[in-house]
Amino acid sequence: MFDGYDSCSEDTSSSSSSDESEEEVAPLPSSLPIIKNNGQVYTYPDGKSGMATCEMCGMVGVRDAFYSKTKRFCSVSCSRSYSSNSKKASILARLQGKPPTKKAKVLQKKPLVAKLAAYAQYKATLKNQSVNKAPVTVEGFSWGNYITSNNVIAAPVTCFRHAPMGNCWGDIAEGVRIEVPNTDSNLPTKVFWISGIVKLAGYNALLRYEGFENDSSLDFWCNICGPDIHPVGWCATSGKPLVPPQSIQHKYTNWKAFLVKRLTGAKTLPPDFSQKVSENMQYPFKPSMRVEVVDKTHLCRTRVAVVESVIGGRLRLVYEESEDKTDDFWCHMYSPLIHPIGWSRSIGHRFKRTDILKKQESNYDAPSHLFIKVKDVEQGSEWFKEGMKLEAIDPLNLSAICVATIRKVLAEGYLMIGIDGSEAADGSDWFCYHASSPSIFPVGFCEINKIELTPPRGYTKLPFKWFDYLRETGSIAAPVKLFNKDVPNHGFRVGMKLEAVDLMEPRLVCVATVTRIIHRLLRIHFDGWEDEYDQWVDCESPDLYPVGWCQLTGYQLQPPAPQSNKDGQSNVSKQKKKSKSQPYKGHKKRAVKYPHVLTL
């Protein structure tokens, strides 16, 4: 998203009129816009009284010193340029932080400190605002407090290409400066001040107001993609007042010089950052669109469902036969579980027909280009065949990788797979994986990577050995070369925090941790829950999100299970998990009560 933005360094000489010397600003990645000092980093506290902003260059100054009767421009040059062909280029230059061609004659009649002191005295009787109001989600849970108290790190936004800003996060990092509301102020109006990013955790950032140096007493967490976060220079161009926190107003006599020295050469957000966030929050799927989705009661088939709502790219789908709209299914719009109408017929997949009379006239088929495209494969002579053995993530127990068999080969690279020893007689629990799916593996994958392989139910010859099992069943292993061996540079590390969908109850998004990484395969642990509820998930799964995603999109985040329950969690957690899910309505193949979802 930063292509085309000026990131060249300007003269980094700064004013030395600050009372105290400052440490050098640490160098930051060069793809973010560099803050370029044009002498206009500060406006008076009221932002209105006697002040004006040039409509051409964005210069802020005393109104009486501005040009023309309307006081719209700081100089004759800006007045003429406004109506010339250079208007567009000049505005672009202003947004990129370039200094104007002409400087306004700004006559500050009163010293800055005097102005600040007057305002402070005038509002001295007002009650101070609360300074550190961390965002609260569910039951008082705060990501900021959780990360700080546990001294953990979060997966960076760039790990989640499907999430908002995942592809255009750029080099936003510690040290980047932004303009944020100043909550340490007793002024009657909303004012702003400049903060630096101390720590990043997904979308969330720990911020510190400029001027506090090593004092962390007023550090606060906020979501970088929030509406009140702006690049440095936004206040100047928007006519908003920059006011230092009252706790440190006495620290410097010349705040303007302080900011010039601190900010020149530093990095800030791109000028169109908020616009990019807004664009990334637009989703192509709309309510009333019809799709084909897996039947949660019979995994071997699909059904028609209608998009009921869209939150952060997650779709609440209501099966078309559901008259009261309670029979629903949640998944992401990029999930491999949803397909355009007609997909099942085109590849030979089982499909539950819908009574045509039940189709509402307001519903319409979702365009095929909205769905995720699978990798093209060539089904030649050395292709998957029925009866071949492999290893696969069990869709009814996502913490297990099991011995599995290809039961049917469909068109376009799709396979119907069953878990050995646990299959229903009618094949109603077969599930569909694409040949390129990262959730199926060649024989021996678990042994090589030291993962426990779940043997067929009732198989007594333990420990399980593939060589013996293939000989006993008269089977052959699927060729290794047919499996997806691509391993992207995903950026995940063990211990990273994130927000993850509980795929056994896909309406829930929970606080989670990456506990193991095998190539592109991640083991996700839900904080506060037992390990038996862990899930194997692909690194590019659309069911994983950065810290702060729920807050950004308005989705409800499920906090970790209370620590006080850990001692007796063996029974409590099982009851809680079971209470979230409906019993499996198909063949009762095992004690698992969670038929709602599989991961392809």
Coordinates of C-alpha atoms in Angstrom, one line a residue:
M1 CA 0.0 0.0 0.0
F2 CA 3.0 2.3 0.3
D3 CA 4.1 2.2 -3.3
G4 CA 4.3 5.7 -4.7
Y5 CA 4.6 7.5 -1.4
D6 CA 7.7 9.7 -0.8
S7 CA 10.0 8.1 1.6
C8 CA 13.2 10.1 0.8
S9 CA 15.0 11.7 3.7
E10 CA 15.0 15.5 4.1
D11 CA 17.5 17.7 5.9
T12 CA 17.5 16.2 9.4
S13 CA 18.8 19.3 11.1
S14 CA 16.5 20.3 13.9
S15 CA 16.1 23.2 16.3
S16 CA 18.2 23.2 19.4
S17 CA 16.0 25.5 21.3
S18 CA 14.6 22.7 23.4
D19 CA 15.6 23.0 27.1
E20 CA 16.9 19.5 27.2
S21 CA 18.9 17.4 24.7
E22 CA 17.0 14.5 23.2
E23 CA 18.2 11.1 22.2
E24 CA 18.4 10.4 18.5
V25 CA 15.4 8.9 16.8
A26 CA 16.1 5.2 16.0
P27 CA 16.0 4.5 12.2
L28 CA 12.9 2.9 11.0
P29 CA 11.9 1.0 7.8
S30 CA 12.0 3.3 4.8
S31 CA 8.7 2.4 3.2
L32 CA 6.7 4.5 5.7
P33 CA 6.4 8.2 5.0
I34 CA 9.0 10.3 6.7
I35 CA 7.8 13.2 8.8
K36 CA 9.1 16.4 7.1
N37 CA 9.2 19.5 9.2
N38 CA 7.6 22.5 7.6
G39 CA 7.4 24.5 10.8
Q40 CA 3.8 23.8 11.3
V41 CA 3.6 20.9 13.7
Y42 CA 1.6 22.8 16.3
T43 CA -1.6 24.8 16.5
Y44 CA -3.1 26.8 19.3
P45 CA -5.2 24.8 21.8
D46 CA -8.5 26.1 20.7
G47 CA -7.8 25.5 17.0
K48 CA -10.2 28.3 16.1
S49 CA -9.8 31.6 17.9
G50 CA -7.9 33.9 15.6
M51 CA -6.5 31.0 13.6
A52 CA -6.9 30.0 10.0
T53 CA -5.8 27.1 7.8
C54 CA -4.7 27.7 4.2
E55 CA -7.0 25.8 1.8
M56 CA -4.1 25.2 -0.6
C57 CA -1.0 24.2 1.4
G58 CA -2.5 23.4 4.8
M59 CA -0.5 26.1 6.6
V60 CA -1.9 27.1 9.9
G61 CA -1.4 30.6 11.2
V62 CA -3.0 33.8 12.6
R63 CA -6.1 34.7 10.6
D64 CA -5.2 38.4 10.4
A65 CA -1.9 37.5 8.6
F66 CA -3.7 35.6 5.8
Y67 CA -4.3 36.8 2.3
S68 CA -7.6 38.2 0.9
K69 CA -10.7 39.3 2.6
T70 CA -11.9 35.7 3.1
K71 CA -8.6 34.7 4.7
R72 CA -8.7 31.4 2.9
F73 CA -5.0 31.4 1.8
C74 CA -1.7 32.1 3.5
S75 CA -0.2 33.9 0.4
V76 CA -0.8 35.2 -3.0
S77 CA 1.0 32.2 -4.4
C78 CA -1.5 29.8 -2.7
S79 CA -4.4 31.8 -3.9
R80 CA -3.4 31.6 -7.5
S81 CA -2.3 28.0 -7.3
Y82 CA -5.7 27.0 -5.9
S83 CA -7.3 27.8 -9.2
S84 CA -4.5 26.6 -11.4
N85 CA -3.7 23.2 -12.9
S86 CA -1.1 22.6 -10.1
K87 CA -3.9 22.4 -7.5
K88 CA -4.1 18.6 -7.6
A89 CA -0.3 18.2 -7.5
S90 CA 0.1 20.6 -4.6
I91 CA -2.6 18.9 -2.5
L92 CA -0.9 15.6 -3.1
A93 CA 2.4 17.1 -2.0
R94 CA 0.8 18.3 1.1
L95 CA -0.6 14.9 1.9
Q96 CA 2.8 13.4 1.4
G97 CA 4.3 15.8 4.0
K98 CA 6.2 18.0 1.6
P99 CA 6.6 21.7 2.7
P100 CA 4.7 24.4 0.8
T101 CA 6.3 26.6 -1.7
K102 CA 5.6 29.8 0.2
K103 CA 5.6 30.3 3.9
A104 CA 2.8 32.2 5.6
K105 CA 3.6 35.2 7.8
V106 CA 2.4 33.7 11.1
L107 CA 2.4 36.4 13.8
Q108 CA 2.1 34.6 17.2
K109 CA 1.0 37.4 19.5
K110 CA 1.3 35.4 22.6
P111 CA 3.9 32.8 23.6
L112 CA 2.8 29.2 23.4
V113 CA 3.3 28.6 27.1
A114 CA 1.1 31.6 28.0
K115 CA -1.7 30.2 25.8
L116 CA -1.4 26.8 27.5
A117 CA -1.3 28.3 31.0
A118 CA -4.4 30.4 30.3
Y119 CA -6.3 27.3 29.2
A120 CA -5.1 25.3 32.1
Q121 CA -6.1 28.0 34.6
Y122 CA -9.5 28.5 33.0
K123 CA -10.4 24.8 33.2
A124 CA -8.6 24.0 36.5
T125 CA -11.8 23.3 38.3
L126 CA -12.9 20.7 35.8
K127 CA -12.6 17.0 36.7
N128 CA -9.7 15.3 35.1
Q129 CA -10.5 12.8 32.5
S130 CA -9.7 9.1 32.9
V131 CA -6.2 8.6 31.3
N132 CA -5.7 4.9 30.9
K133 CA -9.0 3.4 29.6
A134 CA -8.0 0.1 28.0
P135 CA -10.5 -1.3 25.6
V136 CA -12.8 -3.8 27.2
T137 CA -14.3 -6.7 25.2
V138 CA -16.0 -9.6 27.0
E139 CA -16.2 -10.0 30.8
G140 CA -13.5 -7.3 31.3
F141 CA -10.9 -9.0 29.1
S142 CA -8.3 -6.7 27.7
W143 CA -5.7 -7.9 25.2
G144 CA -3.3 -5.1 26.3
N145 CA -3.4 -6.2 29.9
Y146 CA -3.3 -9.9 29.0
I147 CA -0.2 -9.4 26.8
T148 CA 1.6 -7.1 29.3
S149 CA 0.9 -9.2 32.4
N150 CA 2.0 -12.5 30.7
N151 CA 4.9 -10.9 28.8
V152 CA 3.9 -12.6 25.5
I153 CA 4.0 -11.5 21.9
A154 CA 1.3 -11.6 19.2
A155 CA 1.4 -12.7 15.6
P156 CA 2.0 -9.7 13.3
V157 CA -0.8 -8.6 11.0
T158 CA 1.2 -9.6 8.0
C159 CA 0.7 -13.3 9.0
F160 CA -3.0 -13.0 8.1
R161 CA -3.3 -12.2 4.4
H162 CA -7.1 -12.6 4.5
A163 CA -7.6 -10.1 7.4
P164 CA -8.0 -6.4 6.9
M165 CA -4.7 -4.7 6.1
G166 CA -3.0 -8.1 5.9
N167 CA -1.6 -7.3 2.5
C168 CA -0.8 -3.7 3.0
W169 CA 0.4 -3.4 6.6
G170 CA 3.8 -2.4 5.4
D171 CA 6.5 -1.5 7.9
I172 CA 4.4 -0.3 10.8
A173 CA 6.6 -1.0 13.8
E174 CA 7.8 0.2 17.1
G175 CA 8.9 3.8 16.9
V176 CA 6.4 5.0 14.4
R177 CA 4.7 8.2 15.4
I178 CA 1.0 8.9 15.2
E179 CA -1.5 11.5 16.4
V180 CA -4.0 10.4 18.9
P181 CA -6.5 12.0 21.3
N182 CA -4.9 13.5 24.4
T183 CA -6.7 12.0 27.4
D184 CA -4.4 13.8 29.8
S185 CA -6.1 17.1 29.3
N186 CA -8.7 19.2 31.1
L187 CA -9.6 21.3 28.1
P188 CA -13.3 21.4 27.2
T189 CA -12.8 20.2 23.6
K190 CA -11.2 17.1 22.1
V191 CA -7.5 17.7 21.6
F192 CA -4.7 15.6 20.2
W193 CA -1.0 14.8 20.9
I194 CA 1.7 12.8 19.2
S195 CA 2.5 9.3 20.5
G196 CA 5.1 6.7 19.6
I197 CA 4.5 3.0 19.2
V198 CA 6.2 1.2 22.1
K199 CA 5.0 -2.3 21.3
L200 CA 2.8 -3.9 18.6
A201 CA 0.4 -6.8 19.2
G202 CA -1.6 -7.5 16.0
Y203 CA -3.7 -4.5 15.4
N204 CA -3.2 -3.2 18.9
A205 CA -0.3 -0.9 19.9
L206 CA 1.1 0.2 23.2
L207 CA 1.5 4.0 22.9
R208 CA 3.5 6.6 24.8
Y209 CA 2.9 10.3 24.5
E210 CA 5.9 12.3 23.2
G211 CA 7.7 14.0 26.1
F212 CA 7.3 11.1 28.6
E213 CA 10.7 9.6 27.6
N214 CA 11.2 6.5 29.7
D215 CA 8.2 7.2 31.9
S216 CA 5.5 4.5 31.2
S217 CA 3.0 5.7 33.7
L218 CA 0.5 6.9 31.1
D219 CA 1.2 4.3 28.4
F220 CA -2.0 3.0 26.9
W221 CA -3.2 0.4 24.4
C222 CA -5.3 1.2 21.3
N223 CA -6.2 -0.3 18.0
I224 CA -4.1 1.2 15.3
C225 CA -6.9 0.9 12.8
G226 CA -9.3 2.8 15.0
P227 CA -11.0 6.1 13.8
D228 CA -9.0 8.3 16.1
I229 CA -5.6 7.2 14.9
H230 CA -3.9 9.6 12.4
P231 CA -0.6 10.2 10.7
V232 CA 1.5 13.1 12.0
G233 CA 0.4 16.2 10.2
W234 CA -3.3 15.3 10.2
C235 CA -4.0 17.9 12.9
A236 CA -2.3 20.6 11.0
T237 CA -4.3 19.9 7.8
S238 CA -7.5 19.3 9.7
G239 CA -7.3 22.3 11.9
K240 CA -7.2 20.2 15.1
P241 CA -5.3 21.4 18.1
L242 CA -2.1 19.6 19.3
V243 CA -1.8 20.0 23.1
P244 CA 0.8 18.3 25.3
P245 CA -0.4 16.2 28.2
Q246 CA -1.0 18.4 31.3
S247 CA 1.2 16.1 33.4
I248 CA 4.3 17.3 31.4
Q249 CA 3.3 20.7 30.2
H250 CA 5.9 22.2 32.6
K251 CA 8.7 20.1 31.1
Y252 CA 9.5 22.3 28.2
T253 CA 9.1 26.0 27.5
N254 CA 9.2 25.5 23.7
W255 CA 7.1 22.5 22.8
K256 CA 7.2 23.4 19.1
A257 CA 11.0 23.1 19.1
F258 CA 10.7 19.9 21.0
L259 CA 8.4 18.4 18.4
V260 CA 10.5 19.6 15.5
K261 CA 13.6 17.9 16.9
R262 CA 11.8 14.7 17.9
L263 CA 9.8 14.2 14.7
T264 CA 12.1 15.3 11.9
G265 CA 13.1 12.2 10.0
A266 CA 10.9 9.9 12.0
K267 CA 8.2 7.7 10.4
T268 CA 4.4 7.9 10.5
L269 CA 1.4 6.2 9.0
P270 CA 0.7 6.8 5.3
P271 CA -1.6 9.7 4.7
D272 CA -4.3 7.4 3.3
F273 CA -4.1 4.8 6.1
S274 CA -7.6 5.3 7.4
Q275 CA -8.9 5.1 3.8
K276 CA -7.1 1.8 3.3
V277 CA -8.6 0.4 6.5
S278 CA -12.0 1.4 5.3
E279 CA -11.5 -0.2 1.9
N280 CA -10.2 -3.4 3.5
M281 CA -13.4 -3.6 5.6
Q282 CA -15.6 -3.9 2.6
Y283 CA -16.7 -7.4 1.8
P284 CA -18.1 -8.7 -1.5
F285 CA -20.6 -11.2 0.0
K286 CA -24.0 -9.6 0.8
P287 CA -27.1 -10.8 2.7
S288 CA -29.5 -12.8 0.5
M289 CA -26.8 -14.4 -1.6
R290 CA -27.2 -18.1 -2.1
V291 CA -24.2 -20.5 -1.8
E292 CA -23.5 -24.2 -1.5
V293 CA -22.0 -25.2 1.9
V294 CA -21.2 -28.4 3.7
D295 CA -24.2 -30.1 5.4
K296 CA -23.2 -30.0 9.1
T297 CA -25.4 -33.1 9.8
H298 CA -24.0 -35.1 6.9
L299 CA -20.5 -34.2 6.0
C300 CA -20.5 -36.1 2.7
R301 CA -22.9 -33.6 1.1
T302 CA -23.6 -30.0 0.5
R303 CA -26.8 -27.9 0.9
V304 CA -28.0 -24.5 -0.3
A305 CA -27.7 -21.8 2.3
V306 CA -28.4 -18.0 2.3
V307 CA -26.1 -15.4 3.6
E308 CA -27.9 -13.9 6.6
S309 CA -25.1 -11.5 7.8
V310 CA -21.5 -10.6 7.2
I311 CA -19.2 -9.6 10.1
G312 CA -15.5 -9.0 9.4
G313 CA -15.7 -11.3 6.4
R314 CA -17.3 -14.1 8.4
L315 CA -20.6 -15.3 7.0
R316 CA -23.6 -16.5 9.0
L317 CA -25.3 -18.9 6.6
V318 CA -28.8 -20.1 7.1
Y319 CA -29.8 -23.3 5.4
E320 CA -32.5 -22.6 2.9
E321 CA -35.0 -25.1 4.4
S322 CA -34.8 -23.4 7.8
E323 CA -38.1 -21.5 8.2
D324 CA -37.2 -20.0 11.5
K325 CA -33.6 -19.2 10.4
T326 CA -32.1 -21.0 13.4
D327 CA -30.4 -23.8 11.4
D328 CA -27.2 -21.9 10.6
F329 CA -23.5 -22.3 9.9
W330 CA -20.6 -19.9 10.3
C331 CA -17.6 -19.7 8.1
H332 CA -15.3 -17.1 6.5
M333 CA -16.0 -15.9 2.9
Y334 CA -12.7 -17.5 1.9
S335 CA -13.5 -20.8 3.5
P336 CA -13.1 -23.9 1.3
L337 CA -16.4 -25.1 2.7
I338 CA -18.5 -22.8 0.6
H339 CA -19.0 -22.9 -3.2
P340 CA -21.1 -21.3 -5.9
I341 CA -24.5 -22.7 -6.8
G342 CA -23.9 -25.7 -9.1
W343 CA -20.5 -26.6 -7.8
S344 CA -21.6 -30.0 -6.4
R345 CA -23.1 -31.1 -9.7
S346 CA -20.1 -30.0 -11.7
I347 CA -17.6 -32.2 -9.7
G348 CA -19.9 -35.1 -8.8
H349 CA -20.3 -34.2 -5.1
R350 CA -23.4 -35.4 -3.2
F351 CA -26.0 -32.6 -2.8
K352 CA -29.2 -32.3 -0.8
R353 CA -31.8 -30.7 -3.1
T354 CA -33.9 -27.8 -1.8
D355 CA -37.6 -27.6 -2.4
I356 CA -37.8 -25.0 -5.2
L357 CA -40.9 -23.5 -3.6
K358 CA -38.9 -22.5 -0.6
K359 CA -36.6 -20.3 -2.5
Q360 CA -37.4 -16.7 -1.9
E361 CA -37.5 -14.3 -4.8
S362 CA -35.3 -11.8 -2.9
N363 CA -32.4 -14.4 -2.7
Y364 CA -29.9 -14.6 -5.6
D365 CA -26.9 -16.8 -6.4
A366 CA -23.6 -15.4 -5.3
P367 CA -21.3 -14.7 -8.3
S368 CA -18.7 -17.5 -8.9
H369 CA -15.8 -15.0 -8.9
L370 CA -16.3 -14.3 -5.2
F371 CA -15.2 -17.7 -4.1
I372 CA -11.6 -18.8 -3.3
K373 CA -9.9 -20.5 -6.3
V374 CA -8.2 -23.8 -5.7
K375 CA -4.9 -24.8 -7.2
D376 CA -5.1 -26.3 -10.7
V377 CA -4.1 -29.9 -10.8
E378 CA -3.5 -32.4 -13.6
Q379 CA -5.4 -35.7 -13.0
G380 CA -3.1 -37.9 -15.0
S381 CA -2.4 -41.6 -14.9
E382 CA -0.5 -41.3 -11.6
W383 CA -3.4 -39.7 -9.7
F384 CA -5.1 -40.5 -6.5
K385 CA -7.2 -43.7 -6.7
E386 CA -9.9 -45.1 -4.6
G387 CA -8.6 -47.2 -1.7
M388 CA -5.3 -45.4 -1.4
K389 CA -4.1 -44.7 2.2
L390 CA -3.0 -41.4 3.6
E391 CA -3.1 -39.3 6.8
A392 CA -5.6 -36.6 7.3
I393 CA -6.9 -34.2 10.0
D394 CA -10.1 -35.6 11.4
P395 CA -12.9 -33.0 10.8
L396 CA -14.8 -34.3 13.9
N397 CA -11.7 -34.1 16.1
L398 CA -9.4 -31.4 14.8
S399 CA -6.7 -32.2 17.4
A400 CA -6.1 -35.6 15.7
I401 CA -4.3 -36.6 12.5
C402 CA -5.7 -40.0 11.6
V403 CA -5.2 -43.0 9.3
A404 CA -7.5 -42.3 6.3
T405 CA -8.6 -43.7 3.0
I406 CA -9.6 -42.2 -0.3
R407 CA -13.2 -43.3 -0.9
K408 CA -14.0 -41.5 -4.1
V409 CA -12.2 -39.4 -6.6
L410 CA -14.2 -36.5 -7.9
A411 CA -13.6 -34.0 -10.7
E412 CA -11.3 -31.0 -10.6
G413 CA -9.0 -32.5 -8.0
Y414 CA -11.5 -33.1 -5.2
L415 CA -11.4 -36.3 -3.1
M416 CA -13.9 -37.9 -0.7
I417 CA -12.0 -39.2 2.3
G418 CA -13.0 -41.4 5.3
I419 CA -11.3 -42.0 8.7
D420 CA -10.4 -45.7 9.0
G421 CA -12.2 -47.6 11.6
S422 CA -14.8 -44.9 12.2
E423 CA -16.8 -44.6 9.0
A424 CA -20.5 -44.8 8.7
A425 CA -21.8 -47.7 6.6
D426 CA -23.5 -45.3 4.2
G427 CA -20.5 -43.0 3.9
S428 CA -22.4 -40.1 5.4
D429 CA -19.3 -39.0 7.3
W430 CA -16.9 -38.9 4.4
F431 CA -15.6 -35.5 3.8
C432 CA -14.3 -33.6 0.8
Y433 CA -10.7 -32.4 0.6
H434 CA -9.0 -30.9 -2.5
A435 CA -5.8 -32.7 -3.6
S436 CA -3.9 -29.5 -2.8
S437 CA -5.4 -29.2 0.7
P438 CA -2.8 -28.7 3.5
S439 CA -4.9 -30.9 5.7
I440 CA -4.0 -34.2 4.0
F441 CA -0.6 -35.8 4.3
P442 CA 1.3 -38.7 2.8
V443 CA 1.9 -41.9 4.7
G444 CA 4.6 -41.4 7.3
F445 CA 4.1 -37.6 7.7
C446 CA 3.3 -37.9 11.4
E447 CA 6.2 -40.3 12.2
I448 CA 8.7 -38.0 10.4
N449 CA 7.5 -34.9 12.2
K450 CA 7.0 -36.6 15.6
I451 CA 3.3 -36.1 15.7
E452 CA 1.1 -38.8 17.3
L453 CA -0.9 -40.6 14.6
T454 CA -4.4 -41.7 15.6
P455 CA -4.7 -45.4 14.5
P456 CA -8.0 -46.9 13.2
R457 CA -10.6 -47.4 15.9
G458 CA -10.4 -50.9 17.3
Y459 CA -6.9 -51.6 15.8
T460 CA -5.0 -53.5 18.4
K461 CA -1.6 -54.1 16.9
L462 CA 0.1 -51.2 18.6
P463 CA 2.3 -49.3 18.2
F464 CA 0.8 -48.6 14.8
K465 CA 3.1 -49.3 11.9
W466 CA 2.2 -48.2 8.4
F467 CA 4.1 -51.1 6.7
D468 CA 2.2 -53.7 8.6
Y469 CA -1.1 -52.0 8.2
L470 CA -0.8 -51.6 4.4
R471 CA 0.2 -55.3 4.1
E472 CA -2.8 -56.4 6.3
T473 CA -5.3 -54.3 4.4
G474 CA -3.9 -55.0 1.0
S475 CA -3.6 -51.3 0.3
I476 CA -1.1 -48.9 -1.2
A477 CA -0.1 -45.5 0.0
A478 CA -1.0 -42.4 -2.1
P479 CA 2.2 -41.2 -3.9
V480 CA 4.0 -38.5 -2.0
K481 CA 4.5 -36.3 -5.0
L482 CA 0.7 -35.7 -5.3
F483 CA 0.5 -33.8 -2.0
N484 CA 0.9 -30.1 -1.5
K485 CA 4.5 -29.5 -0.4
D486 CA 4.4 -25.7 -0.6
V487 CA 5.5 -24.0 2.7
P488 CA 5.0 -20.2 2.7
N489 CA 7.1 -17.9 4.8
H490 CA 4.2 -17.4 7.1
G491 CA 5.9 -15.6 10.0
F492 CA 4.3 -17.5 12.8
R493 CA 6.4 -18.5 15.8
V494 CA 5.6 -20.8 18.8
G495 CA 4.1 -18.8 21.6
M496 CA 2.5 -16.1 19.5
K497 CA -1.0 -15.0 20.5
L498 CA -3.9 -14.6 18.1
E499 CA -7.6 -14.8 17.8
A500 CA -8.8 -18.1 16.4
V501 CA -12.2 -19.7 15.5
D502 CA -13.2 -22.7 17.5
L503 CA -13.9 -24.9 14.4
M504 CA -16.0 -27.3 16.5
E505 CA -18.3 -24.3 17.1
P506 CA -17.4 -21.9 14.3
R507 CA -19.5 -19.0 15.6
L508 CA -16.9 -18.5 18.4
V509 CA -13.7 -16.6 18.0
C510 CA -11.3 -17.2 21.0
V511 CA -8.1 -16.1 22.6
A512 CA -5.5 -18.6 21.4
T513 CA -1.8 -19.5 21.2
V514 CA 0.4 -21.1 18.6
T515 CA 2.0 -24.1 20.4
R516 CA 3.6 -26.0 17.6
I517 CA 4.6 -25.4 14.0
I518 CA 5.2 -28.2 11.5
H519 CA 6.1 -26.7 8.2
R520 CA 2.8 -24.9 7.3
L521 CA 0.8 -26.7 9.9
L522 CA 0.0 -24.9 13.2
R523 CA -1.3 -26.3 16.4
I524 CA -3.7 -23.8 18.0
H525 CA -4.3 -23.9 21.7
F526 CA -7.3 -22.1 23.2
D527 CA -6.1 -20.3 26.3
G528 CA -7.6 -21.6 29.5
W529 CA -8.8 -24.9 27.9
E530 CA -7.3 -28.3 28.1
D531 CA -4.9 -29.5 25.3
E532 CA -7.5 -32.0 24.1
Y533 CA -9.3 -29.1 22.5
D534 CA -6.3 -28.0 20.5
Q535 CA -6.8 -27.9 16.7
W536 CA -4.4 -28.4 13.8
V537 CA -4.9 -25.5 11.4
D538 CA -3.1 -24.4 8.2
C539 CA -1.0 -21.2 8.4
E540 CA -3.2 -19.6 5.7
S541 CA -6.5 -20.6 7.3
P542 CA -9.1 -17.8 7.1
D543 CA -10.2 -18.8 10.6
L544 CA -7.1 -17.2 12.2
Y545 CA -7.0 -13.5 13.0
P546 CA -4.6 -10.9 14.5
V547 CA -5.0 -9.7 18.0
G548 CA -7.6 -6.9 17.9
W549 CA -9.6 -8.3 15.0
C550 CA -12.7 -8.8 17.0
Q551 CA -12.5 -5.2 18.4
L552 CA -11.9 -3.9 14.9
T553 CA -14.8 -5.7 13.2
G554 CA -17.3 -5.7 16.1
Y555 CA -17.2 -9.5 16.5
Q556 CA -17.5 -10.9 20.0
L557 CA -14.2 -12.3 21.4
Q558 CA -14.3 -15.3 23.8
P559 CA -11.8 -14.7 26.6
P560 CA -9.7 -17.5 28.2
A561 CA -11.4 -19.8 30.6
P562 CA -11.0 -18.5 34.2
Q563 CA -7.8 -19.7 35.8
S564 CA -9.7 -20.6 39.0
N565 CA -11.5 -23.4 37.0
K566 CA -8.3 -25.1 35.9
D567 CA -8.2 -27.6 38.8
G568 CA -11.6 -29.0 38.0
Q569 CA -11.5 -28.3 34.3
S570 CA -11.3 -31.9 33.3
N571 CA -15.1 -32.2 33.8
V572 CA -16.2 -28.6 33.6
S573 CA -14.6 -27.9 30.2
K574 CA -16.1 -31.0 28.7
Q575 CA -19.5 -30.0 29.8
K576 CA -19.0 -26.5 28.6
K577 CA -17.8 -27.5 25.2
K578 CA -20.6 -30.0 24.8
S579 CA -23.2 -27.4 25.7
K580 CA -22.1 -25.2 22.8
S581 CA -22.7 -27.9 20.2
Q582 CA -25.6 -29.9 18.8
P583 CA -25.4 -33.7 18.9
Y584 CA -24.3 -35.3 15.7
K585 CA -27.4 -36.3 13.8
G586 CA -25.8 -38.8 11.5
H587 CA -24.3 -42.2 12.2
K588 CA -23.0 -42.4 15.8
K589 CA -19.5 -43.4 15.1
R590 CA -17.8 -42.0 18.3
A591 CA -18.3 -40.0 21.4
V592 CA -17.5 -36.7 19.7
K593 CA -20.4 -34.3 19.9
Y594 CA -19.2 -31.7 17.5
P595 CA -20.3 -32.3 13.9
H596 CA -20.5 -28.7 12.9
V597 CA -17.4 -28.1 10.8
L598 CA -14.5 -29.6 9.0
T599 CA -11.4 -27.8 7.8
L600 CA -10.5 -28.4 4.2

